[in-house]
Coordinates of C-alpha atoms in Angstrom, one line a residue:
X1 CA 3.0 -3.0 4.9
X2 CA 5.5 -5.7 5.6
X3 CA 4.9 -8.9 3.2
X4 CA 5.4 -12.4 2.0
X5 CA 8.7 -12.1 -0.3
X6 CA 10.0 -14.2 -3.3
X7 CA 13.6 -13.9 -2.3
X8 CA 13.7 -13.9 1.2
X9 CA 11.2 -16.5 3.7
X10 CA 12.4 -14.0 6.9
X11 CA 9.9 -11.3 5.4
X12 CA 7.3 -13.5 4.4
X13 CA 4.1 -11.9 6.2
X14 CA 1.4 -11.0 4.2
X15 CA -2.3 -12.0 4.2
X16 CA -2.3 -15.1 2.1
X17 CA -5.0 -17.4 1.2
X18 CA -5.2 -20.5 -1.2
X19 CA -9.1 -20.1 -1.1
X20 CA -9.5 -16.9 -3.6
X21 CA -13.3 -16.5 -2.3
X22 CA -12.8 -13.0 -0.8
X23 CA -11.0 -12.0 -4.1
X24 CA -14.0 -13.2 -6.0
X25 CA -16.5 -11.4 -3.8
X26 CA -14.3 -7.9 -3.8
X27 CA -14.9 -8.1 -7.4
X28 CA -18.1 -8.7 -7.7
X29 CA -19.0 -6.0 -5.2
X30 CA -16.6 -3.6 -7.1
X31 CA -19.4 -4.6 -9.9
X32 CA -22.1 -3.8 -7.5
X33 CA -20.8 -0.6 -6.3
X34 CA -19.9 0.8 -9.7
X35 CA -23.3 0.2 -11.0
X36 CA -24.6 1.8 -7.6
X37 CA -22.5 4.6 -8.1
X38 CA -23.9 5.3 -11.2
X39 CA -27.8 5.1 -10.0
X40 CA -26.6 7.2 -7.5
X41 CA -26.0 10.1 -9.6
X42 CA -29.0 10.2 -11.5
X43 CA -31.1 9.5 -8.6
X44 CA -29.1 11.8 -5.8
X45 CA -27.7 14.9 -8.0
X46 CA -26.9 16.7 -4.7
X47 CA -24.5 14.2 -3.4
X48 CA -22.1 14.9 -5.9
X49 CA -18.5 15.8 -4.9
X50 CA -18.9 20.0 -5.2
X51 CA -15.0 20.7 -6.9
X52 CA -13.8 18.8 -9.9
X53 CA -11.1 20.4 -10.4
X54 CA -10.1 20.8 -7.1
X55 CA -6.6 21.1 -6.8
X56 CA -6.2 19.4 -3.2
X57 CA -8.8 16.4 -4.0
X58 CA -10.2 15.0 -0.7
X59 CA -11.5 12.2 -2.7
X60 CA -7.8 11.4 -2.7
X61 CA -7.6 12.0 0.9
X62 CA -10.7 10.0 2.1
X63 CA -9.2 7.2 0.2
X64 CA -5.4 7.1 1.4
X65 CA -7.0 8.0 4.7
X66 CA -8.7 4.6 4.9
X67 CA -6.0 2.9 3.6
X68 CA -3.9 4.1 6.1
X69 CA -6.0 2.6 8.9
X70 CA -6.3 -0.8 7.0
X71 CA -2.6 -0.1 7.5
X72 CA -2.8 0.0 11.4
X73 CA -5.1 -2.7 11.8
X74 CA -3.8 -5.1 9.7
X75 CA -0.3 -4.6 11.1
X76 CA -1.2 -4.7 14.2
X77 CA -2.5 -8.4 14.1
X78 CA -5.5 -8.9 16.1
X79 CA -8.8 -10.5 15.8
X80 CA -11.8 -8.6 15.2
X81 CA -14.2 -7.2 12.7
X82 CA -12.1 -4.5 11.9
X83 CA -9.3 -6.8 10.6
X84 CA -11.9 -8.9 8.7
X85 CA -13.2 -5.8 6.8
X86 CA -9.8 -4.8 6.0
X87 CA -8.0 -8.1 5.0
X88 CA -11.1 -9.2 3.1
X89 CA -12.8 -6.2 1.3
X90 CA -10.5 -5.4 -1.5
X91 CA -10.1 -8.4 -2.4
X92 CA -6.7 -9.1 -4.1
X93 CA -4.7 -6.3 -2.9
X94 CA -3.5 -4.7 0.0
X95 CA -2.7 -1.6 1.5
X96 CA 0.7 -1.2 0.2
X97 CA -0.5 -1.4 -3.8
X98 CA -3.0 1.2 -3.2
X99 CA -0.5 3.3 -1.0
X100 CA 2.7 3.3 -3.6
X101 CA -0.2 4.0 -6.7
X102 CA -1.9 6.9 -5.0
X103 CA 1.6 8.3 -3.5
X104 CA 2.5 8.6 -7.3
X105 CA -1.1 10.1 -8.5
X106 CA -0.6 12.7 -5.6
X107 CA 2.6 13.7 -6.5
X108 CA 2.0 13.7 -10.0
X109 CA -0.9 16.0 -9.3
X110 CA 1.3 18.5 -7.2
X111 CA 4.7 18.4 -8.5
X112 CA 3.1 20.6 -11.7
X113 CA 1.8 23.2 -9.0
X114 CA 5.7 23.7 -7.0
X115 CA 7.4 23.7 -10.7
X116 CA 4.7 26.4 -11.8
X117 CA 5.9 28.5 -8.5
X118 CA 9.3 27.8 -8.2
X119 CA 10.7 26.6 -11.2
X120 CA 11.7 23.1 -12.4
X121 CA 15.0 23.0 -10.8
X122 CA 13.7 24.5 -7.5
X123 CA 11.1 22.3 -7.3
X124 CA 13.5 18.9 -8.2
X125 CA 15.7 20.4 -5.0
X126 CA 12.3 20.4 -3.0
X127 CA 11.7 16.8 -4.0
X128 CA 15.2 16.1 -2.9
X129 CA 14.9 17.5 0.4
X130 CA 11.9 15.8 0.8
X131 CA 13.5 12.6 0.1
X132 CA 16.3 13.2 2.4
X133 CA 13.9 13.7 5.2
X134 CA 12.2 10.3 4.4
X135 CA 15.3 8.5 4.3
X136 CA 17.0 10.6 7.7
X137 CA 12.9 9.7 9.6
X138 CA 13.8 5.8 8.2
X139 CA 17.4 5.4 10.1
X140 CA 15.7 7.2 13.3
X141 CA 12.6 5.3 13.2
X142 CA 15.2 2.1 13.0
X143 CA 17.2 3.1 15.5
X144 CA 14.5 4.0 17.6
X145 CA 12.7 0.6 17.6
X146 CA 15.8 -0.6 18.7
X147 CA 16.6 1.5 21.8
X148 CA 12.9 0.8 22.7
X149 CA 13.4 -2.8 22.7
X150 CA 16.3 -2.3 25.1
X151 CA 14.4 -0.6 27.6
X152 CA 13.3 -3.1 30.7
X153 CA 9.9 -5.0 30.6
X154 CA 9.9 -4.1 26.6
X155 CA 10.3 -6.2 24.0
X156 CA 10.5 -5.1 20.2
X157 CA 10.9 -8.7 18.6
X158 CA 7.2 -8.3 17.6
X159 CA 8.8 -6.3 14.7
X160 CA 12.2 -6.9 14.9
X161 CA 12.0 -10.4 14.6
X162 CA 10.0 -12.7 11.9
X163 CA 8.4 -16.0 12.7
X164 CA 8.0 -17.9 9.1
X165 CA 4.0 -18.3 8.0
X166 CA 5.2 -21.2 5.1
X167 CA 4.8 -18.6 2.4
X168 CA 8.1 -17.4 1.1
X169 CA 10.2 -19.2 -0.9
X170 CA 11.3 -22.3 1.3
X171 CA 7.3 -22.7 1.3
X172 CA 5.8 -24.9 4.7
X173 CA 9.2 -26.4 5.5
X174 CA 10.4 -23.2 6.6
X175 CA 7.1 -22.4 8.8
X176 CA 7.8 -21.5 12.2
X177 CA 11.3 -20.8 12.3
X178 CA 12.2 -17.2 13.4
X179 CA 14.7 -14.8 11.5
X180 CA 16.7 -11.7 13.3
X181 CA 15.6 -8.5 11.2
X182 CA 18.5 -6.6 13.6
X183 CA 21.3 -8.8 12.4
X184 CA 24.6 -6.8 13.6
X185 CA 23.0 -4.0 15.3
X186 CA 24.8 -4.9 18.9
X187 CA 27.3 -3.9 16.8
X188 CA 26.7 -0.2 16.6
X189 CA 27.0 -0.5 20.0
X190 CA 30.9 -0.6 19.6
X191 CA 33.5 2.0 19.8
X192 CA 34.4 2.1 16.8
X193 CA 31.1 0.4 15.5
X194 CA 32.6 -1.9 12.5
X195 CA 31.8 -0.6 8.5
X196 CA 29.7 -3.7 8.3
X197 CA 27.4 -2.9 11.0
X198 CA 27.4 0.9 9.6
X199 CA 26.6 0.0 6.2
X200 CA 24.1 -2.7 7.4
X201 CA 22.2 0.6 8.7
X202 CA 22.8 3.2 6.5
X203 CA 21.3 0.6 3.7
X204 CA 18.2 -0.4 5.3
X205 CA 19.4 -3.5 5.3
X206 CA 17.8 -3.5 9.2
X207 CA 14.5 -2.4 10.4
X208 CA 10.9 -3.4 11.7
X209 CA 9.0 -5.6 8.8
X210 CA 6.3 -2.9 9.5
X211 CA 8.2 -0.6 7.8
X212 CA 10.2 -1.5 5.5
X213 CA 8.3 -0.1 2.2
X214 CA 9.7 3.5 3.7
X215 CA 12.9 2.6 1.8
X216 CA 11.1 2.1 -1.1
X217 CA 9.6 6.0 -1.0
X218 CA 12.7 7.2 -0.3
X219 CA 13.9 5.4 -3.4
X220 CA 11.1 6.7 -5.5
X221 CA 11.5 9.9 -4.3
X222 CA 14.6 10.2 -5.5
X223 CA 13.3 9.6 -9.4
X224 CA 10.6 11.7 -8.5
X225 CA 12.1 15.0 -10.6
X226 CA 13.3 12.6 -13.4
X227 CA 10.1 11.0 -13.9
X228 CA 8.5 14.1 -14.0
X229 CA 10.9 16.4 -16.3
X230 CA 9.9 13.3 -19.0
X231 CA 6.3 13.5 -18.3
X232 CA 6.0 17.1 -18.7
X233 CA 7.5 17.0 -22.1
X234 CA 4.8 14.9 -23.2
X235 CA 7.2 11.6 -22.7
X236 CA 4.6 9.5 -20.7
X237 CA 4.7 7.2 -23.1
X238 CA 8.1 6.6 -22.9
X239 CA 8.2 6.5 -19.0
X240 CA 5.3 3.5 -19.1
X241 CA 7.2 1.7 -21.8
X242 CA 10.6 1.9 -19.9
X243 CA 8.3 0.6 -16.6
X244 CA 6.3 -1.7 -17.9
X245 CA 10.2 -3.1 -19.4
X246 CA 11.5 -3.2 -16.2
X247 CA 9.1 -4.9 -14.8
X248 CA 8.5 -7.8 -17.6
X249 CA 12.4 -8.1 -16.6
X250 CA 11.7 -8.3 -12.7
X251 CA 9.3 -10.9 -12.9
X252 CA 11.9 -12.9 -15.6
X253 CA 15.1 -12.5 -13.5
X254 CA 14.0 -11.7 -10.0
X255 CA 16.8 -9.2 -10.1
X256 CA 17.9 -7.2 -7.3
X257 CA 19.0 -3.6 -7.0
X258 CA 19.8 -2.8 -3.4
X259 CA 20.6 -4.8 -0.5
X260 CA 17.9 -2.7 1.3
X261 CA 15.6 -5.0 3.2
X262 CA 12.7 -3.6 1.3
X263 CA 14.1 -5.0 -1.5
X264 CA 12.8 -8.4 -0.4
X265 CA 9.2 -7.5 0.0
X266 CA 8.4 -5.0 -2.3
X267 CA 11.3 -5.5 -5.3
X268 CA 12.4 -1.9 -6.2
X269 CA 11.7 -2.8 -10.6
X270 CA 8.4 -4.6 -9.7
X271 CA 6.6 -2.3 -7.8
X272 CA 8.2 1.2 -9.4
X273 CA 5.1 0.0 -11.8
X274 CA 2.7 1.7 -9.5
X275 CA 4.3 4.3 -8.7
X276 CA 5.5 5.6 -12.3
X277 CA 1.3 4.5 -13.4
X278 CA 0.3 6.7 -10.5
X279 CA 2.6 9.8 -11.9
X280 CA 1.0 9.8 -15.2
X281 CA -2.7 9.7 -13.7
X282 CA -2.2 12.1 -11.9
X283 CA -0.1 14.6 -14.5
X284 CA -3.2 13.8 -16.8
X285 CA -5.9 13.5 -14.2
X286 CA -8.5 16.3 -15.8
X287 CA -8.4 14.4 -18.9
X288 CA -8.6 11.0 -17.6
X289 CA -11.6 11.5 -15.4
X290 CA -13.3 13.2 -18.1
X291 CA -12.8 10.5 -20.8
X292 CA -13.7 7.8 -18.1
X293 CA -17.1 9.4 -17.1
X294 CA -17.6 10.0 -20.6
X295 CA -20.9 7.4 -22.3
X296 CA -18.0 5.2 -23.4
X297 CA -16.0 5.1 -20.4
X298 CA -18.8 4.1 -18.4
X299 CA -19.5 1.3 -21.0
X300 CA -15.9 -0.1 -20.7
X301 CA -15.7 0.1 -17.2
X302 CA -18.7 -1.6 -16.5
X303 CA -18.3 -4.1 -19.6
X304 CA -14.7 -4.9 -18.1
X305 CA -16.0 -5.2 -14.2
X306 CA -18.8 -7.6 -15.5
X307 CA -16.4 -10.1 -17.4
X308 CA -14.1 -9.9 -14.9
X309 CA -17.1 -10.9 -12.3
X310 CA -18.5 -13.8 -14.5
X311 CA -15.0 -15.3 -14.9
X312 CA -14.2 -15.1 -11.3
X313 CA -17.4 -16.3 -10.2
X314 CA -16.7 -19.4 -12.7
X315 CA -13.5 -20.0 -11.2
X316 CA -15.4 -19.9 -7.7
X317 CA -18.0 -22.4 -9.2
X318 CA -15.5 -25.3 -10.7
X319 CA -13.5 -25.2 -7.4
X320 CA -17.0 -25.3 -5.4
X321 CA -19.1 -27.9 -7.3
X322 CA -17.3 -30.9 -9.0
X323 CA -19.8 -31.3 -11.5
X324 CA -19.3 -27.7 -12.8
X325 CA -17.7 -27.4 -16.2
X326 CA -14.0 -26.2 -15.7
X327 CA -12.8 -22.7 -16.7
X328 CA -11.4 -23.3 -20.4
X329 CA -7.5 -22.4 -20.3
X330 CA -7.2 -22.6 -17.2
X331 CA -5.2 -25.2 -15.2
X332 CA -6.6 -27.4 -12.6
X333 CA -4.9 -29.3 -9.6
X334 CA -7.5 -32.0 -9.0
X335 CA -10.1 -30.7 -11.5
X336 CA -9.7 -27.7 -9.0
X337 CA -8.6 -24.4 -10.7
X338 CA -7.8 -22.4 -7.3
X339 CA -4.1 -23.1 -6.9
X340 CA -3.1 -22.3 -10.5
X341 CA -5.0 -18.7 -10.8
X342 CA -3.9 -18.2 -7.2
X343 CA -0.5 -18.9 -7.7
X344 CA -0.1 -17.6 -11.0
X345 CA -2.2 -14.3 -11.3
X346 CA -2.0 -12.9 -7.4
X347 CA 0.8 -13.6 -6.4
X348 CA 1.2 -10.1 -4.2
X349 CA 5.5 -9.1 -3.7
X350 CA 5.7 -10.0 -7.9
X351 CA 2.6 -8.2 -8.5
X352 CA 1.0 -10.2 -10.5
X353 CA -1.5 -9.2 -13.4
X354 CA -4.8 -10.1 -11.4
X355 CA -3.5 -7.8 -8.4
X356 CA -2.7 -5.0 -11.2
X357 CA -5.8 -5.7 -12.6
X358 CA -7.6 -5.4 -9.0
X359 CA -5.4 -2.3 -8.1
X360 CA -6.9 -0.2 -11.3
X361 CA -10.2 -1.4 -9.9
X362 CA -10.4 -0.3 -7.0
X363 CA -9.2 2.8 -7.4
X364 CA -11.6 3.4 -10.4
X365 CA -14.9 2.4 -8.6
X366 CA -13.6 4.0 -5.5
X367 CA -13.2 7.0 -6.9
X368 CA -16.7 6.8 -9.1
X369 CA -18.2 6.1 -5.5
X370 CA -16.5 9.1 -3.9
X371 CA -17.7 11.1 -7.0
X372 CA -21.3 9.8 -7.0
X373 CA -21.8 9.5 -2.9
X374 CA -19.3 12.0 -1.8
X375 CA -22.0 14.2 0.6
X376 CA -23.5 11.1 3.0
X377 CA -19.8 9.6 3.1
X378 CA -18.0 12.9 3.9
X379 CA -20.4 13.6 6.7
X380 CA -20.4 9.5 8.1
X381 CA -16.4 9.2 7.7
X382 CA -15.2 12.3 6.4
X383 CA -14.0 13.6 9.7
X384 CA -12.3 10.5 10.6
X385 CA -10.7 9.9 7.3
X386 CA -9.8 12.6 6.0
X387 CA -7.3 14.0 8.8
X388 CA -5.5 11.0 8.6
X389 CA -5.3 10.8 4.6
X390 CA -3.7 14.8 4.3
X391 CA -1.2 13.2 6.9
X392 CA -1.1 9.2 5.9
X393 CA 2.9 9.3 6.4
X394 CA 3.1 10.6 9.9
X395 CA 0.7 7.7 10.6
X396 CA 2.5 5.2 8.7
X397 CA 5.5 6.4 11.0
X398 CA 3.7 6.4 14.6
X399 CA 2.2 3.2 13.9
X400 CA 5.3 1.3 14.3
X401 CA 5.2 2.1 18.2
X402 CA 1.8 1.6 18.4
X403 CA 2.4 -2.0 17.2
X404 CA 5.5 -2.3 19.3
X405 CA 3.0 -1.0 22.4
X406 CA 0.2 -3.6 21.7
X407 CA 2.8 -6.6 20.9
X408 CA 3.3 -5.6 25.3
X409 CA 0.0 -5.7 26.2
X410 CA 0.0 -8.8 29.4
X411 CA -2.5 -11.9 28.5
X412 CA -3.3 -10.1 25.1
X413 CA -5.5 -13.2 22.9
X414 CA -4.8 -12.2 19.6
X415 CA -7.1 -14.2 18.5
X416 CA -10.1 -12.8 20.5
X417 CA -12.5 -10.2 18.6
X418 CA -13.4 -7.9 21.7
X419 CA -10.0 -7.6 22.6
X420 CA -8.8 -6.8 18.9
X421 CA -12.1 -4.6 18.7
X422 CA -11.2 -2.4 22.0
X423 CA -7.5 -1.9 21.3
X424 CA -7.7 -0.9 17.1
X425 CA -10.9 1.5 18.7
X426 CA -7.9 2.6 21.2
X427 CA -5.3 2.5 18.7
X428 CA -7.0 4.9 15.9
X429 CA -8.3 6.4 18.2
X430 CA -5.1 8.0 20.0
X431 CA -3.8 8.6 16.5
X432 CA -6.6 10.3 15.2
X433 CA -6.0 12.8 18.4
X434 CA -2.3 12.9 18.0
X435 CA -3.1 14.2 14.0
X436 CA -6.1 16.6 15.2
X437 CA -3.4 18.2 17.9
X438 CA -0.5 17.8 15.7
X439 CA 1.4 15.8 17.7
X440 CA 5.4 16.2 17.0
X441 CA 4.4 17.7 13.2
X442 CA 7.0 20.0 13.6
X443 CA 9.8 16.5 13.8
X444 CA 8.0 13.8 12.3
X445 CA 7.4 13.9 8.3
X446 CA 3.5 14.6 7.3

């Protein structure tokens, strides 16, 4: 989930485009799926997803579980029609949006459950613990890479190492030069390893760029039992009004919290947005799901997917056809409206509103689809998906080898689609098996 960052060009790797036409299309097919979704259940009654109120939601599940092996894919860089459907079909967003907002609707969903059977401050020691062993896997998982890049024939600077795409904040006249992600870890290799080198560690202030939002969970983790002591009480309110605060003052001050390297790709007061958004959904989800299948929901939903279409679609058409009238408010470079809504609306380590916008939306029609088509997709995907989504960290943790693994492949084209098609078959695959035998469960974090 490593990205293009404001503050930093040595962490600048995300999927970018000027040309928002795949953002366009996600939306209108978000349109087109919704309204599907909705002819679906009055045609197809049967295919409904059986238990509402299911406690442990596979909807949730199926969903995380794909995102998960977008995840692999896109991290893995390769050709191939798996990385087209995965860089291209949501559009605006990536992986990591959907991953920090459903991490947050999960736990808001469970935390409730382990007060309810241990008790609040039992349950805020669990969440500690929990957090511990996020942040303990982190520094191994860092250290490991490491040692594996010292072994002979292997080379880790396919993670350890950043080659500039022009898209942080030095823009295209940094492209192409290459930043160290391990500064002073030799270091560790003295006796006695120097504080700097220590602290450089034990901050996060090192690791793989494939990795690096795990210091952001471990952070969030943390504020896990205060967030939810407040939203308990009936306080939401005042939790999304403190978050939506800090975040107004991220995107003002580009402040920055920690010196953890996450810090530069995913800023700890932008994205806490999601994750804080995806507590209260999921403290609340019974009456959210019923208000938002409710007559008037539907309306809404549908009303707000169709103006968003049309106004995206008239962006597409002023940038495509010079003769078409230009979107009213918006700026143009060149009678050409791309670079301003681009730059200005989805914009992905700031989050900016068009990617928030796009994150509610996906997660609303997916779910509506889920709901709606649940029966033929369970049995097409289900059994691929839905292992890996009750387990989506371990696999966010092994995937870092697997990268490391692929990055050594001799006369790999990583620009050829059979050879990016066979090794992400190869690559799921093994993880899928690794998950259905529990592979190392009992050491690495689920």
């Amino acid at each position: 989930m490593g990205c293009s960052g404001r503050r930093s060009p040595t962490t600048s790797r995300c999927w970018r485009s000027g040309n928002l036409t795949w953002i366009i299309g996600a939306v209108v097919l978000a349109l087109v799926l919704y309204l599907g979704s909705g002819l679906a259940s009055r045609l197809a009654p049967s295919w409904r997803y059986p238990r509402e109120n299911d406690p442990r939601d596979n909807r949730l599940d199926f969903l995380r579980g794909w995102i998960i092996v977008a995840v692999v894919i896109t991290h893995i860089e390769l050709a191939g029609p798996y990385s087209s459907i995965t860089l291209n079909s949501i559009g605006g967003i990536t992986g990591a949006e959907l991953f920090v907002l459903l991490s947050g609707i999960v736990l808001g969903m469970v935390h409730p459950v382990v007060v309810a059977k241990l008790g609040e401050w039992a349950a805020a020691v669990t969440a500690f613990r929990r957090a511990r062993k996020q942040y303990v896997t982190a520094l191994a998982v860092v250290v490991l890479v490491y040692l594996v890049g010292l072994l002979p024939l292997v080379s880790a600077s396919s993670v350890t190492t950043f080659t500039d795409r022009g898209t942080g904040e030095n823009g295209q006249a940094a492209a192409g030069q290459v930043y160290d992600l391990y500064a002073n870890v030799d270091r560790l290799l003295d006796y006695p390893p120097p504080w700097y080198a220590v602290r450089s560690l034990l901050l996060l202030e090192m690791g793989p760029w494939v990795f690096n939002i795990m210091g952001l969970f471990v952070v969030l983790a943390l504020l896990l039992p205060a967030l939810m002591w407040l939203i308990r009480r009936g306080l939401w309110w005042l939790v999304l009004a403190a978050s939506w605060g800090l975040y107004v003052l991220d995107t003002t001050q580009h402040l920055r919290v920690l010196p953890s390297q996450f810090e530069d790709v995913f800023p700890l007061l932008t994205w806490q947005i999601a994750f804080t958004h995806g507590l209260v959904i999921g403290y609340y989800r019974t009456p959210l799901i019923r208000a938002l299948t409710a007559r008037t929901g539907k309306i809404v939903i549908g009303a707000v997917l169709g103006v968003y279409a049309v106004l995206m679609a008239w962006v597409w058409a002023a940038h495509t056809f010079a003769s078409f009238p230009r979107v009213p408010g918006v700026p143009t470079a060149a009678g050409d409206p791309y670079p301003w809504v681009y730059t200005h609306l989805f914009q992905r380590t700031d989050l900016q509103p068009g990617r928030l916008l796009d994150l509610v939306l996906v997660v609303v029609v997916a779910y509506a689809l889920l709901t709606c088509c649940w029966k033929p997709l369970d049995r097409a995907f289900g059994w691929f998906y839905l292992p890996l989504g009750k387990v989506s960290l371990y696999v966010f943790i092994v995937h870092v080898f697997f990268v490391v693994a692929v990055a050594n492949i001799p006369g790999l084209d990583r620009m050829s689609w059979w050879q990016g098609l066979a090794i992400h078959t190869a690559v799921l695959a093994l993880i899928w098996v690794m998950v259905k035998k529990r592979f190392l469960f009992k050491v690495v974090p689920t």
